[in-house]
Amino acid sequence: MRRLKFAAVALGLCLPAAAHAACDFQNTVPVKSLTAAFEAWKAVTASMAECGNVRSELDQEFRTKQPAAFAANPALYDIGGVSNGTVVPLLNAGTIRPLDALIGKYGQQLQPNQLIKIDGATMAVAMDVNAQNFIYRSDILQELGIAVPTTWDDVLAAAEKIKASGRVAYPLGATMKPGFDLSLEFVNLFLGYGGSFTRPDNTPSIASDAGLKTLAMLKKLSAYMDPEYLVSESTFVQKQFQQGKIAMSNLWASRAAALDDPKESQVVGKIAMAAAPQAIRGGKSATTLWWDGIVIAKNIPDAQADAAFRVAMQGLGPQTVKAAPGAVVWLIKGYAPGKLAEGVIASANGGAPAYPSNAVMGLVSAVIGDGVADYLTGRKTAEKTLADIDAAYLVKAREQGLLK
Amino acid sequence: MFVAPSMVLMLLFIALPLGSVFVQSFHATQPVYEVVQEQACTPGFLATNCVTETRSRPRRDAAGVPVTTTAFIGLDAYRALLQPEAVARAFNVGGDGVAGLLSIDFYAALRFTLTFTLVTLPLVIGLGLLLALAIDSLAARYRGPLIFVSLLPFIITPVIGALSIRWLFVGDGVLTGVIRAITGSRLSMFAQGWTIELLMLTYRVWHATPFAFVVFYAGLQTVERDTLEAAIVDGASRLQRLRCVVIPHLVPLITFVALIHLMDSYRVFEEIIGFSSQAYRISLQYLTYSLLNPDQTGNRAITRASASSMLTMIGIVVLLVPVVVRTWRAQRGGR
């Protein structure tokens, strides 16, 4: 009993000292952050917490809260975690501040490609890049003598061989759940086929040759998937991989670490990454690059913004990468890309474009996510599906004031 | 006098929001966009992607707040939902009739919602009545535990219940696994619409029956014993007693359960989320939700969402009218 008490006292004494060990400074201004809740954010907010006086909220529904919370005066949070898409409402509402002066003061360790610039002003600082890239069972492909597919037609051919071999329940997995997941699969292929979603005057052009090709490819691919593919999102595909049910998928790079985790995966060491396949041979890698990063609220006193930015820089520092080297493909200095980053890097070098981030794309993505399933379930023809998607976009764009 | 506080609260929390939704469904509030040339730089790996493009950006005032305009748009939002032209096209020469109609979100949602409501209603009432009669005829000491067990489905939170059923039946679920082990065939309940719909209907009946049961069971306790005994003396069979004494006694309760169930199931929503049926089946309430939900870049369709919830409300009223009129007549006749 006495020993227990002693241990408790010793722990109590140690804790406050340890709390600031990994932070370069002692933060005295209370700082609050609102971010998503995946692994990378856990690592970043843990590093920020070491500076003291930091309260972090990690919430996967952050995107519904953030615009209103940042529009309040004073803002309800100082630091926001954003990505390509979720930064748009904040940019549009003007509720985040330019960071150039703060970077001059505290951001020496940042690399040029971490800065998200709009017309020359830095509005956000990125910490990682993520993309759906080609993940495959290297053991199966090797055994069947299949070369790593570089185009989606190669993927179909490989899938046929794998199906014939019976090595897995389904050759392919994909994130096809209506909404964001399905829309991203479409967007990736559509851009790969050289399509463009809207004309410069914001009128839609999804009903196009590229659109038809994309739908046809999605349909062909779906034949090699679990017939319940329309309920499958990233975690579903991740589990299919982990349980050895599928052999190939164009899946988020940030999911790769879990596939190689002996605690939850049965296929450790049998997983490899490659560039996302091309839609057209010799064309661009048919995927889009995403980034995650931080923004600082505009409606807070400058001193508080100073403190918030310094804390955020600790979060985006080398100790975070050291703590969670495999969580994502970090952009932070000191990151040495491992095997799991190969696919993203190959896709980026293969010409994969950044995921377009603007209000129009938000509408496009939503109507695609709602509309494509109608073709896959056979409710509509390809032409009718695309025409309806265009029509749905028109309604939305008029409603939002993007079109007259 | 005594109803004043409740009237005030109803006004505050029901009538006012309803009025506001009604007004909103005729107005559109939009940011004012301006078209600008903008250069945006985003990270690649070790490189920076810079693109210059024309894009629409909301105009902001001197204080940095986006400028918005609100305009009266009449029935535009309703038209966008109901798409009368597309309906006319579907039923004209060369149109594809009902299939064309059901390819429009609103009608697909309406079709599912109505089927859901009207199919579950008789099942819930019938099964609830059977269960109540069965338990009522048991010896007293079995009743307590049985009532408790029968109430369990009703206690479960709807979303959680739906998720549990889904996990039983999804591709690698426990039940699918067992069925596969026994029959050797792969069951894919989530690969086509009608099986999901069947699951959703079954789930709702399972979930809502206990409510009907408990109401009917309470009603059975107040059936006049004298009348029943008189019927027995007169030589009425069990079925005749049920039809001529018990059921007429329960009619007000049946109406009550029907009213509640109609309102509840017309607002079907949890099943859509729980069973992830969006690709195959959506309901009116889900339609409103998806319009209200901000997309990736924060746009929401408030106007159409308002219109859609007004239409949902009109739907409920239309469904309830026959039942309410019946009750009213019965009340008046009783006096």
XYZ file of C-alpha atoms in Angstrom:
739
model
C 0.000 0.000 0.000
C 2.741 2.421 0.939
C 4.703 1.504 -2.100
C 1.671 2.167 -4.261
C 1.211 5.591 -2.719
C 4.863 6.371 -3.257
C 4.625 5.330 -6.888
C 1.583 7.544 -7.353
C 3.348 10.556 -5.867
C 6.423 9.915 -7.988
C 4.267 9.672 -11.106
C 2.464 12.849 -10.176
C 5.751 14.661 -9.841
C 7.107 13.315 -13.094
C 4.125 14.081 -15.311
C 4.255 17.882 -15.541
C 7.981 17.731 -16.249
C 7.474 15.173 -18.998
C 4.642 17.166 -20.537
C 6.891 19.818 -22.000
C 9.839 17.607 -22.745
C 9.167 17.349 -26.474
C 8.076 20.943 -27.086
C 10.522 23.741 -27.804
C 8.627 26.267 -25.745
C 6.121 26.520 -22.943
C 2.776 27.650 -24.262
C 0.817 29.953 -21.958
C -2.066 31.010 -24.216
C -4.984 28.554 -24.281
C -5.261 27.135 -27.801
C -8.035 24.973 -29.264
C -7.996 22.848 -32.391
C -10.642 21.017 -34.413
C -9.442 18.329 -36.803
C -10.406 14.986 -38.279
C -9.656 11.933 -36.165
C -7.456 9.608 -38.239
C -3.984 8.385 -37.252
C -2.010 11.344 -38.600
C -4.123 13.841 -36.660
C -3.743 11.803 -33.505
C 0.037 12.056 -33.874
C -0.051 15.774 -34.681
C -2.364 16.734 -31.826
C -0.354 14.580 -29.404
C 2.774 16.575 -30.318
C 0.860 19.856 -29.942
C -0.369 18.808 -26.499
C 3.224 18.609 -25.280
C 3.428 22.419 -25.380
C 0.736 22.767 -22.738
C -2.574 24.647 -22.728
C -3.746 22.945 -25.890
C -7.204 21.436 -26.200
C -7.677 19.302 -29.261
C -10.969 18.053 -30.598
C -10.666 15.158 -33.015
C -13.939 14.599 -34.822
C -14.634 12.847 -38.122
C -17.653 15.121 -38.552
C -15.446 18.191 -38.298
C -16.443 19.427 -41.732
C -20.012 20.145 -40.692
C -18.843 22.046 -37.600
C -15.885 23.946 -38.939
C -17.455 26.600 -41.180
C -19.836 27.833 -38.464
C -17.257 27.552 -35.671
C -14.724 29.619 -37.605
C -17.310 32.198 -38.667
C -18.099 32.992 -35.009
C -16.401 36.036 -33.522
C -14.265 35.199 -31.634
C -13.793 31.905 -33.474
C -14.497 28.790 -31.414
C -11.219 27.184 -32.473
C -7.805 28.629 -33.272
C -6.385 25.782 -35.325
C -8.366 23.874 -37.935
C -7.416 20.660 -39.662
C -8.455 20.724 -43.327
C -7.912 18.986 -46.653
C -8.380 19.919 -50.319
C -12.142 19.944 -50.050
C -12.806 21.135 -46.538
C -10.619 24.237 -46.849
C -12.971 25.637 -49.497
C -15.848 26.837 -47.289
C -13.344 28.518 -44.961
C -11.567 30.202 -47.877
C -14.861 31.289 -49.405
C -16.167 32.716 -46.147
C -12.863 34.433 -45.417
C -12.643 33.032 -41.907
C -9.003 31.913 -42.028
C -5.966 34.219 -42.026
C -2.982 34.446 -44.384
C -0.006 32.769 -42.747
C 2.990 34.359 -44.459
C 3.985 36.614 -41.562
C 3.658 33.770 -39.065
C 5.691 31.479 -41.282
C 8.417 34.146 -41.362
C 8.482 34.104 -37.564
C 8.032 30.457 -36.668
C 7.972 28.373 -39.823
C 11.634 28.044 -40.764
C 11.509 24.270 -40.906
C 8.668 24.235 -43.485
C 9.436 23.097 -47.013
C 8.128 25.035 -50.005
C 5.762 22.260 -51.114
C 3.978 22.372 -47.757
C 2.534 25.816 -48.446
C -0.951 26.042 -49.918
C -0.963 29.325 -51.799
C -3.920 31.155 -53.282
C -2.802 34.040 -55.463
C 0.526 34.118 -53.681
C -0.811 34.241 -50.120
C -0.254 31.160 -47.966
C -3.620 30.131 -46.545
C -2.800 26.684 -45.170
C 0.204 24.538 -44.308
C 0.122 20.915 -45.448
C 1.500 18.029 -43.448
C 0.870 15.017 -45.663
C -0.258 13.904 -49.083
C -2.627 11.051 -49.624
C -4.055 9.394 -52.697
C -5.869 6.301 -53.747
C -3.075 4.182 -55.176
C -2.787 0.639 -56.443
C -2.418 -1.851 -53.601
C -1.980 -5.505 -54.494
C -1.074 -8.909 -53.122
C 2.466 -9.283 -54.418
C 2.496 -13.006 -53.572
C -0.537 -13.761 -55.734
C 0.594 -11.705 -58.686
C 4.037 -13.303 -58.574
C 2.671 -16.815 -58.256
C 0.372 -16.373 -61.246
C 3.071 -14.624 -63.252
C 1.106 -11.411 -63.625
C 3.060 -8.191 -64.152
C 1.984 -5.264 -61.984
C -0.849 -3.639 -63.975
C -0.153 -0.146 -65.246
C -3.499 0.523 -66.921
C -7.052 -0.280 -65.872
C -7.343 -2.658 -68.831
C -4.341 -4.540 -67.403
C -6.193 -4.650 -64.099
C -9.188 -6.283 -65.811
C -6.929 -8.870 -67.465
C -5.186 -9.580 -64.160
C -8.526 -9.841 -62.386
C -9.688 -12.446 -64.918
C -6.587 -14.570 -64.267
C -6.924 -14.257 -60.509
C -10.575 -15.171 -60.701
C -9.722 -18.269 -62.738
C -7.078 -19.276 -60.194
C -9.570 -19.105 -57.335
C -6.918 -17.780 -54.955
C -9.213 -15.193 -53.401
C -12.961 -14.777 -53.069
C -12.979 -11.661 -55.262
C -10.052 -10.314 -57.325
C -10.945 -6.651 -56.794
C -12.036 -4.302 -54.056
C -13.065 -0.661 -54.419
C -14.631 2.105 -52.372
C -17.993 2.192 -54.158
C -20.411 3.303 -51.466
C -22.660 6.043 -52.893
C -21.645 9.498 -51.785
C -18.072 10.582 -51.416
C -16.499 7.134 -51.999
C -18.244 6.331 -55.252
C -17.820 9.880 -56.499
C -14.059 9.729 -55.958
C -13.758 6.478 -57.941
C -15.600 8.198 -60.780
C -13.605 11.430 -60.496
C -10.263 9.592 -60.564
C -11.121 7.639 -63.710
C -12.893 10.552 -65.394
C -9.843 12.799 -65.038
C -7.697 9.871 -66.173
C -9.758 9.702 -69.384
C -9.067 13.391 -69.886
C -12.539 14.606 -68.974
C -13.420 17.953 -67.455
C -16.441 18.353 -65.210
C -17.518 21.861 -66.104
C -16.897 24.437 -68.790
C -15.332 27.757 -67.833
C -18.834 29.280 -67.447
C -19.668 26.630 -64.789
C -22.077 24.708 -67.030
C -21.692 20.924 -66.664
C -19.874 18.639 -69.095
C -19.923 15.365 -67.196
C -22.123 13.801 -69.878
C -19.274 13.268 -72.305
C -17.148 10.632 -73.942
C -14.938 10.469 -70.841
C -18.038 10.021 -68.705
C -19.264 7.071 -70.789
C -15.836 5.444 -70.700
C -15.642 5.912 -66.936
C -19.048 4.322 -66.355
C -18.208 1.424 -68.666
C -14.936 0.801 -66.816
C -16.578 0.984 -63.397
C -19.174 -1.544 -64.536
C -16.531 -3.918 -65.922
C -14.506 -3.652 -62.725
C -17.549 -4.246 -60.539
C -17.983 -7.695 -62.064
C -14.825 -8.771 -60.216
C -15.920 -7.366 -56.862
C -17.985 -8.684 -53.990
C -21.583 -8.352 -55.301
C -22.308 -6.143 -52.297
C -19.752 -3.613 -53.527
C -22.237 -0.732 -53.336
C -22.017 -0.683 -49.539
C -18.211 -0.791 -49.447
C -16.155 2.120 -48.151
C -12.467 2.341 -47.213
C -12.715 0.319 -44.006
C -14.692 -2.389 -45.790
C -11.991 -2.722 -48.470
C -9.250 -2.589 -45.851
C -10.871 -5.531 -44.059
C -11.315 -7.456 -47.301
C -7.561 -7.109 -47.810
C -6.719 -7.964 -44.221
C -8.817 -11.121 -44.341
C -7.288 -12.232 -47.631
C -10.527 -11.867 -49.572
C -9.301 -9.592 -52.360
C -6.059 -9.295 -54.318
C -6.087 -5.777 -55.779
C -7.598 -2.384 -55.087
C -7.052 1.275 -55.757
C -7.197 2.266 -52.124
C -6.055 5.130 -49.893
C -2.325 5.033 -49.151
C -3.173 5.925 -45.557
C -4.831 2.498 -45.211
C -1.696 0.592 -46.202
C -0.121 0.589 -42.731
C -3.110 -1.324 -41.332
C -2.658 -4.019 -44.005
C 0.855 -4.641 -42.746
C -0.124 -4.647 -39.082
C 0.224 -8.168 -37.644
C -2.295 -7.300 -34.921
C -5.171 -7.078 -37.374
C -4.024 -8.376 -40.745
C -3.548 -11.887 -42.121
C -1.560 -10.705 -45.139
C 1.423 -9.008 -43.504
C 4.382 -8.753 -45.859
C 2.326 -9.785 -48.889
C 1.193 -6.270 -49.767
C 2.819 -3.918 -52.246
C 1.941 -0.489 -53.656
C 2.241 0.932 -57.130
C 1.094 3.997 -59.016
C -2.644 4.203 -59.600
C -3.284 2.592 -63.015
C -3.703 4.791 -66.065
C -7.065 5.057 -67.742
C -5.450 5.576 -71.143
C -2.148 3.777 -71.811
C 0.643 6.313 -71.536
C -1.653 8.820 -69.882
C -1.757 10.231 -66.392
C -2.027 8.068 -63.324
C -5.807 7.958 -62.797
C -5.987 9.229 -59.255
C -6.053 12.567 -57.473
C -3.670 13.923 -54.856
C -5.064 15.036 -51.528
C -3.383 16.925 -48.768
C -4.151 17.437 -45.112
C -2.961 20.480 -43.261
C -3.722 23.228 -40.810
C -5.301 26.668 -41.009
C -5.482 29.439 -38.401
C -8.734 31.279 -37.630
C -9.059 34.913 -38.604
C -11.464 35.996 -35.857
C -8.988 35.671 -32.962
C -6.523 38.174 -31.429
C -3.123 38.266 -33.135
C -1.304 37.136 -29.988
C -3.498 34.078 -29.846
C -2.918 33.358 -33.524
C 0.818 33.592 -32.815
C 0.592 31.014 -30.057
C -1.700 28.789 -32.124
C 0.677 28.817 -35.070
C 3.710 28.050 -32.888
C 1.859 25.126 -31.333
C 0.786 23.931 -34.782
C 4.385 24.068 -35.988
C 5.294 21.756 -33.096
C 2.555 19.432 -34.289
C 4.013 19.514 -37.786
C 7.539 18.953 -36.481
C 10.018 16.081 -36.813
C 9.006 14.500 -33.497
C 5.543 13.784 -34.951
C 7.068 11.928 -37.885
C 9.298 10.034 -35.458
C 6.277 9.048 -33.369
C 4.158 7.859 -36.301
C 6.400 7.309 -39.322
C 3.966 5.000 -41.127
C 0.707 6.853 -40.517
C 0.708 8.763 -43.810
C 3.050 10.082 -46.477
C 4.361 13.025 -44.492
C 5.599 16.188 -46.152
C 7.433 17.167 -42.982
C 11.202 17.510 -43.098
C 12.940 14.424 -41.781
C 10.448 11.940 -43.274
C 12.032 9.026 -45.071
C 9.456 7.487 -47.409
C 9.105 3.766 -46.790
C 7.556 0.961 -48.822
C 4.026 2.116 -48.031
C 4.633 5.526 -49.625
C 5.827 4.148 -52.943
C 2.397 4.149 -54.558
C 1.638 7.784 -53.774
C 5.037 8.947 -54.927
C 4.773 6.907 -58.132
C 1.275 8.305 -58.756
C 2.444 11.875 -58.154
C 5.354 11.341 -60.510
C 2.948 9.678 -62.937
C 1.178 13.007 -63.373
C -1.771 12.538 -61.021
C -3.453 15.941 -60.636
C -4.390 17.557 -57.345
C -8.031 16.974 -56.439
C -9.738 20.168 -57.608
C -10.789 22.226 -54.623
C -13.471 24.804 -55.262
C -17.163 25.241 -54.681
C -18.070 23.902 -58.135
C -16.223 20.659 -57.455
C -18.156 20.219 -54.213
C -21.395 20.219 -56.221
C -19.957 18.009 -58.954
C -18.742 15.458 -56.440
C -22.100 15.392 -54.661
C -24.192 14.816 -57.808
C -21.796 12.147 -59.066
C -21.838 10.398 -55.708
C -25.642 10.332 -55.788
C -26.096 9.504 -59.448
C -23.602 6.862 -60.558
C -25.176 3.989 -58.607
C -28.257 4.180 -60.843
C -26.156 2.930 -63.753
C -24.357 0.255 -61.756
C -27.621 -1.163 -60.402
C -29.096 -1.170 -63.894
C -31.821 1.347 -63.148
C -30.658 3.664 -65.923
C -28.609 3.530 -69.103
C -25.186 5.165 -69.156
C -26.424 8.087 -71.272
C -29.443 8.680 -69.053
C -27.314 8.440 -65.900
C -24.883 11.074 -67.136
C -27.660 13.328 -68.428
C -29.385 13.118 -65.042
C -26.109 13.919 -63.246
C -25.677 16.997 -65.437
C -29.279 18.002 -64.745
C -28.864 17.522 -61.005
C -25.734 19.649 -61.122
C -27.604 22.421 -62.958
C -30.282 22.492 -60.259
C -27.651 22.676 -57.521
C -25.490 25.255 -59.250
C -28.492 27.544 -59.820
C -29.531 27.080 -56.235
C -26.044 28.028 -55.003
C -25.859 31.034 -57.310
C -22.994 29.646 -59.413
C -25.186 29.774 -62.495
C -27.922 32.142 -63.482
C -56.908 28.428 -19.701
C -55.106 25.260 -18.659
C -53.947 24.637 -22.182
C -52.261 28.032 -22.471
C -48.713 26.924 -21.524
C -48.864 23.971 -23.851
C -50.272 26.181 -26.635
C -47.418 28.640 -26.193
C -44.833 25.852 -26.362
C -46.501 24.331 -29.415
C -46.474 27.718 -31.086
C -42.826 28.283 -30.214
C -41.427 24.878 -31.059
C -43.762 23.560 -33.747
C -45.704 26.309 -35.492
C -42.890 28.851 -35.758
C -40.242 26.483 -37.162
C -42.833 25.074 -39.534
C -43.718 28.563 -40.694
C -40.053 29.357 -41.159
C -39.485 26.205 -43.221
C -42.548 27.090 -45.286
C -41.197 30.585 -46.006
C -37.705 29.282 -46.722
C -39.007 26.871 -49.315
C -39.954 29.872 -51.477
C -36.734 31.824 -51.030
C -33.169 31.218 -52.130
C -30.223 32.743 -50.305
C -27.050 32.658 -52.355
C -23.564 34.090 -52.195
C -22.745 36.459 -55.037
C -20.032 34.836 -57.113
C -17.445 36.656 -59.152
C -15.287 35.002 -61.771
C -11.579 35.510 -61.185
C -8.249 34.273 -62.488
C -6.622 32.576 -59.550
C -3.354 30.786 -59.046
C -3.493 27.934 -56.555
C -0.451 25.975 -55.366
C -0.897 22.593 -53.674
C 1.607 19.947 -52.613
C 2.792 17.047 -54.727
C 5.488 14.862 -53.271
C 8.672 16.952 -53.059
C 7.219 19.223 -55.704
C 4.552 21.889 -55.816
C 1.617 21.813 -58.256
C 0.631 25.314 -59.274
C -2.334 25.842 -61.567
C -3.826 29.086 -62.765
C -7.465 28.897 -63.698
C -10.633 30.885 -63.902
C -12.858 30.066 -61.018
C -15.902 31.406 -59.248
C -15.267 32.978 -55.893
C -17.833 34.514 -53.548
C -17.588 38.289 -53.398
C -16.833 39.697 -49.959
C -17.664 43.077 -48.472
C -15.186 45.438 -46.818
C -15.324 43.499 -43.558
C -14.442 40.286 -45.363
C -17.893 38.743 -45.001
C -19.349 37.116 -48.130
C -22.140 39.084 -49.760
C -25.384 37.143 -50.095
C -28.673 37.858 -51.778
C -32.073 36.440 -50.950
C -34.673 36.249 -53.658
C -38.238 35.001 -53.888
C -38.208 32.049 -56.272
C -41.832 30.967 -56.096
C -42.342 27.251 -56.678
C -38.907 26.653 -58.237
C -37.712 24.432 -55.398
C -40.862 22.319 -55.574
C -40.511 22.102 -59.337
C -36.895 20.959 -58.955
C -38.059 18.189 -56.647
C -41.206 17.093 -58.447
C -39.889 17.639 -61.991
C -43.294 17.867 -63.675
C -41.749 18.045 -67.162
C -39.817 14.826 -66.652
C -42.968 13.147 -65.344
C -44.920 14.289 -68.391
C -42.128 12.988 -70.629
C -42.158 9.613 -68.889
C -45.872 9.121 -69.510
C -45.962 10.514 -73.043
C -45.517 8.460 -76.164
C -41.992 7.037 -76.166
C -41.539 7.580 -72.443
C -40.779 4.646 -70.202
C -43.724 5.100 -67.852
C -43.390 4.070 -64.248
C -39.696 3.213 -64.614
C -39.104 6.755 -65.858
C -41.066 8.166 -62.956
C -39.106 6.144 -60.432
C -35.795 7.321 -61.878
C -36.592 10.698 -60.292
C -35.329 10.778 -56.707
C -38.490 12.194 -55.181
C -40.798 9.571 -56.646
C -38.380 6.760 -55.871
C -38.327 7.958 -52.269
C -42.113 8.341 -52.206
C -42.618 4.860 -53.636
C -40.379 3.294 -50.991
C -41.809 5.350 -48.138
C -45.400 4.451 -49.051
C -44.619 0.765 -49.490
C -42.770 0.771 -46.219
C -45.622 2.464 -44.360
C -48.529 0.561 -45.850
C -46.947 -2.891 -45.739
C -45.710 -2.650 -42.172
C -48.978 -1.179 -40.819
C -51.241 -4.271 -41.058
C -48.376 -6.558 -40.066
C -47.592 -4.572 -36.929
C -51.243 -4.383 -35.893
C -51.964 -8.022 -36.715
C -48.879 -9.434 -35.038
C -49.279 -7.112 -32.047
C -52.871 -8.306 -31.570
C -51.934 -11.969 -31.918
C -49.111 -11.577 -29.419
C -51.409 -9.764 -26.954
C -54.118 -12.440 -27.242
C -51.569 -15.236 -26.904
C -49.959 -13.806 -23.785
C -53.322 -12.831 -22.305
C -54.490 -16.434 -22.500
C -51.445 -17.745 -20.618
C -51.268 -18.498 -16.901
C -50.465 -15.385 -14.900
C -47.016 -16.462 -13.764
C -45.661 -16.773 -17.333
C -46.968 -13.389 -18.397
C -44.437 -11.101 -16.679
C -41.283 -12.629 -18.165
C -42.918 -13.026 -21.593
C -44.065 -9.395 -21.683
C -40.560 -8.331 -20.782
C -38.968 -10.430 -23.521
C -41.511 -9.267 -26.130
C -40.764 -5.651 -25.317
C -37.022 -5.984 -25.940
C -37.007 -5.156 -29.679
C -38.820 -1.908 -28.899
C -36.205 -0.839 -26.358
C -33.291 -1.076 -28.790
C -32.268 2.215 -30.417
C -33.455 1.949 -34.040
C -30.090 2.719 -35.673
C -28.282 0.226 -33.461
C -30.898 -2.428 -34.143
C -30.651 -1.844 -37.892
C -26.853 -2.010 -37.770
C -26.933 -5.284 -35.840
C -29.267 -6.866 -38.363
C -27.079 -5.589 -41.170
C -23.966 -7.109 -39.601
C -25.770 -10.431 -39.335
C -26.601 -10.450 -43.027
C -23.758 -8.571 -44.714
C -21.298 -10.525 -46.913
C -19.178 -11.955 -44.106
C -21.810 -11.731 -41.354
C -22.535 -14.485 -38.845
C -25.851 -15.550 -40.375
C -24.567 -15.457 -43.947
C -21.639 -17.571 -42.783
C -23.922 -20.123 -41.162
C -26.202 -20.279 -44.191
C -23.185 -20.719 -46.439
C -21.874 -23.525 -44.242
C -25.218 -25.333 -44.365
C -26.330 -24.814 -47.960
C -23.004 -24.045 -49.587
C -24.487 -21.105 -51.466
C -23.345 -17.531 -51.087
C -26.098 -15.213 -49.894
C -25.797 -11.573 -50.929
C -28.576 -9.678 -49.224
C -27.009 -6.303 -50.014
C -26.382 -6.846 -53.707
C -29.890 -5.940 -54.940
C -32.640 -3.608 -53.875
C -35.526 -5.926 -53.089
C -33.634 -8.013 -50.550
C -32.544 -4.880 -48.703
C -36.112 -3.610 -48.818
C -37.344 -6.912 -47.417
C -34.810 -6.701 -44.593
C -35.867 -3.140 -43.823
C -39.566 -4.034 -43.729
C -38.950 -7.082 -41.559
C -36.770 -5.080 -39.239
C -39.403 -2.372 -38.758
C -42.149 -4.921 -38.082
C -39.893 -6.627 -35.522
C -39.089 -3.293 -33.940
C -42.588 -1.771 -33.841
C -44.747 -4.797 -32.997
C -44.000 -4.685 -29.228
C -45.510 -1.214 -29.041
C -48.749 -2.407 -30.616
C -48.641 -5.498 -28.417
C -48.313 -3.578 -25.166
C -51.152 -1.197 -26.039
C -53.472 -4.045 -27.053
C -52.506 -6.085 -24.023
C -53.468 -3.188 -21.755
C -56.759 -2.925 -23.667
C -57.489 -6.618 -23.190
C -57.341 -6.174 -19.429
C -60.347 -3.844 -19.588
C -62.661 -6.051 -21.663
C -65.787 -6.478 -19.625
C -65.827 -9.970 -18.123
C -69.645 -9.926 -17.839
C -70.121 -9.471 -21.558
C -67.632 -12.215 -22.293
C -69.308 -14.582 -19.887
C -72.692 -13.727 -21.346
C -71.296 -14.550 -24.782
C -70.019 -17.877 -23.520
C -73.437 -18.667 -22.040
C -75.013 -17.776 -25.389
C -72.752 -20.369 -26.973
C -70.417 -18.014 -28.883
C -67.242 -19.681 -30.136
C -63.816 -18.270 -29.344
C -63.632 -16.630 -32.767
C -67.085 -15.115 -32.410
C -66.205 -13.710 -29.015
C -63.075 -12.196 -30.502
C -64.918 -10.673 -33.444
C -68.020 -9.394 -31.632
C -66.715 -8.454 -28.191
C -62.937 -8.090 -28.017
C -62.130 -6.369 -31.306
C -64.928 -3.746 -31.063
C -63.650 -2.981 -27.592
C -60.117 -2.510 -28.947
C -61.051 -0.404 -31.993
C -60.061 2.954 -30.469
C -56.707 1.472 -29.515
C -56.196 0.009 -32.975
C -56.872 3.448 -34.430
C -54.399 4.958 -32.003
C -51.660 2.451 -32.891
C -52.369 2.956 -36.596
C -52.038 6.731 -36.241
C -48.749 6.517 -34.380
C -47.365 3.885 -36.717
C -48.324 5.842 -39.835
C -46.569 8.937 -38.552
C -43.531 6.984 -37.402
C -42.994 4.879 -40.463
C -43.642 7.670 -42.938
C -40.598 9.305 -41.413
C -38.473 6.206 -42.068
C -34.820 7.184 -41.855
C -32.843 4.992 -39.449
C -33.203 1.948 -41.691
C -31.657 3.801 -44.641
C -28.586 4.716 -42.587
C -28.395 1.430 -40.697
C -28.627 -0.736 -43.808
C -26.658 1.715 -46.049
C -29.346 1.291 -48.652
C -28.772 4.645 -50.395
C -27.715 3.035 -53.675
C -30.958 1.097 -53.929
C -33.606 2.649 -51.694
C -34.080 6.100 -50.220
C -36.954 7.551 -48.204
C -38.458 11.045 -48.192
C -36.858 11.851 -44.868
C -33.481 10.703 -46.188
C -33.971 12.908 -49.242
C -34.420 15.950 -47.002
C -31.400 14.916 -44.957
C -29.171 14.501 -47.995
C -30.204 17.938 -49.261
C -29.404 19.512 -45.910
C -26.115 17.733 -45.459
C -23.218 19.959 -46.589
C -21.148 18.522 -49.437
C -17.340 18.369 -49.486
C -17.024 22.098 -49.958
C -19.806 23.132 -47.603
C -22.742 23.742 -49.985
C -26.197 22.789 -48.767
C -29.521 22.925 -50.563
C -31.586 24.618 -47.855
C -34.401 25.719 -50.152
C -35.002 22.321 -51.666
C -34.645 20.683 -48.272
C -37.382 22.984 -46.960
C -39.590 22.152 -49.931
C -38.937 18.459 -49.446
C -39.897 18.563 -45.784
C -43.078 20.508 -46.613
C -43.966 17.783 -49.120
C -43.226 15.094 -46.541
C -45.549 16.827 -44.128
C -48.310 17.082 -46.699
C -47.852 13.367 -47.304
C -48.302 12.544 -43.634
C -51.427 14.686 -43.432
C -52.944 12.974 -46.474
C -52.249 9.551 -44.948
C -53.662 10.518 -41.575
C -56.860 12.174 -42.809
C -58.902 8.951 -43.276
C -57.929 7.664 -39.845
C -58.588 10.955 -38.103
C -61.934 11.447 -39.859
C -62.954 7.946 -38.772
C -62.037 8.641 -35.170
C -63.901 11.916 -35.235
C -67.047 10.293 -36.606
C -66.821 7.549 -34.002
C -66.442 10.125 -31.233
C -69.442 12.054 -32.444
C -71.505 8.917 -32.899
C -70.631 7.892 -29.362
C -72.152 10.977 -27.839
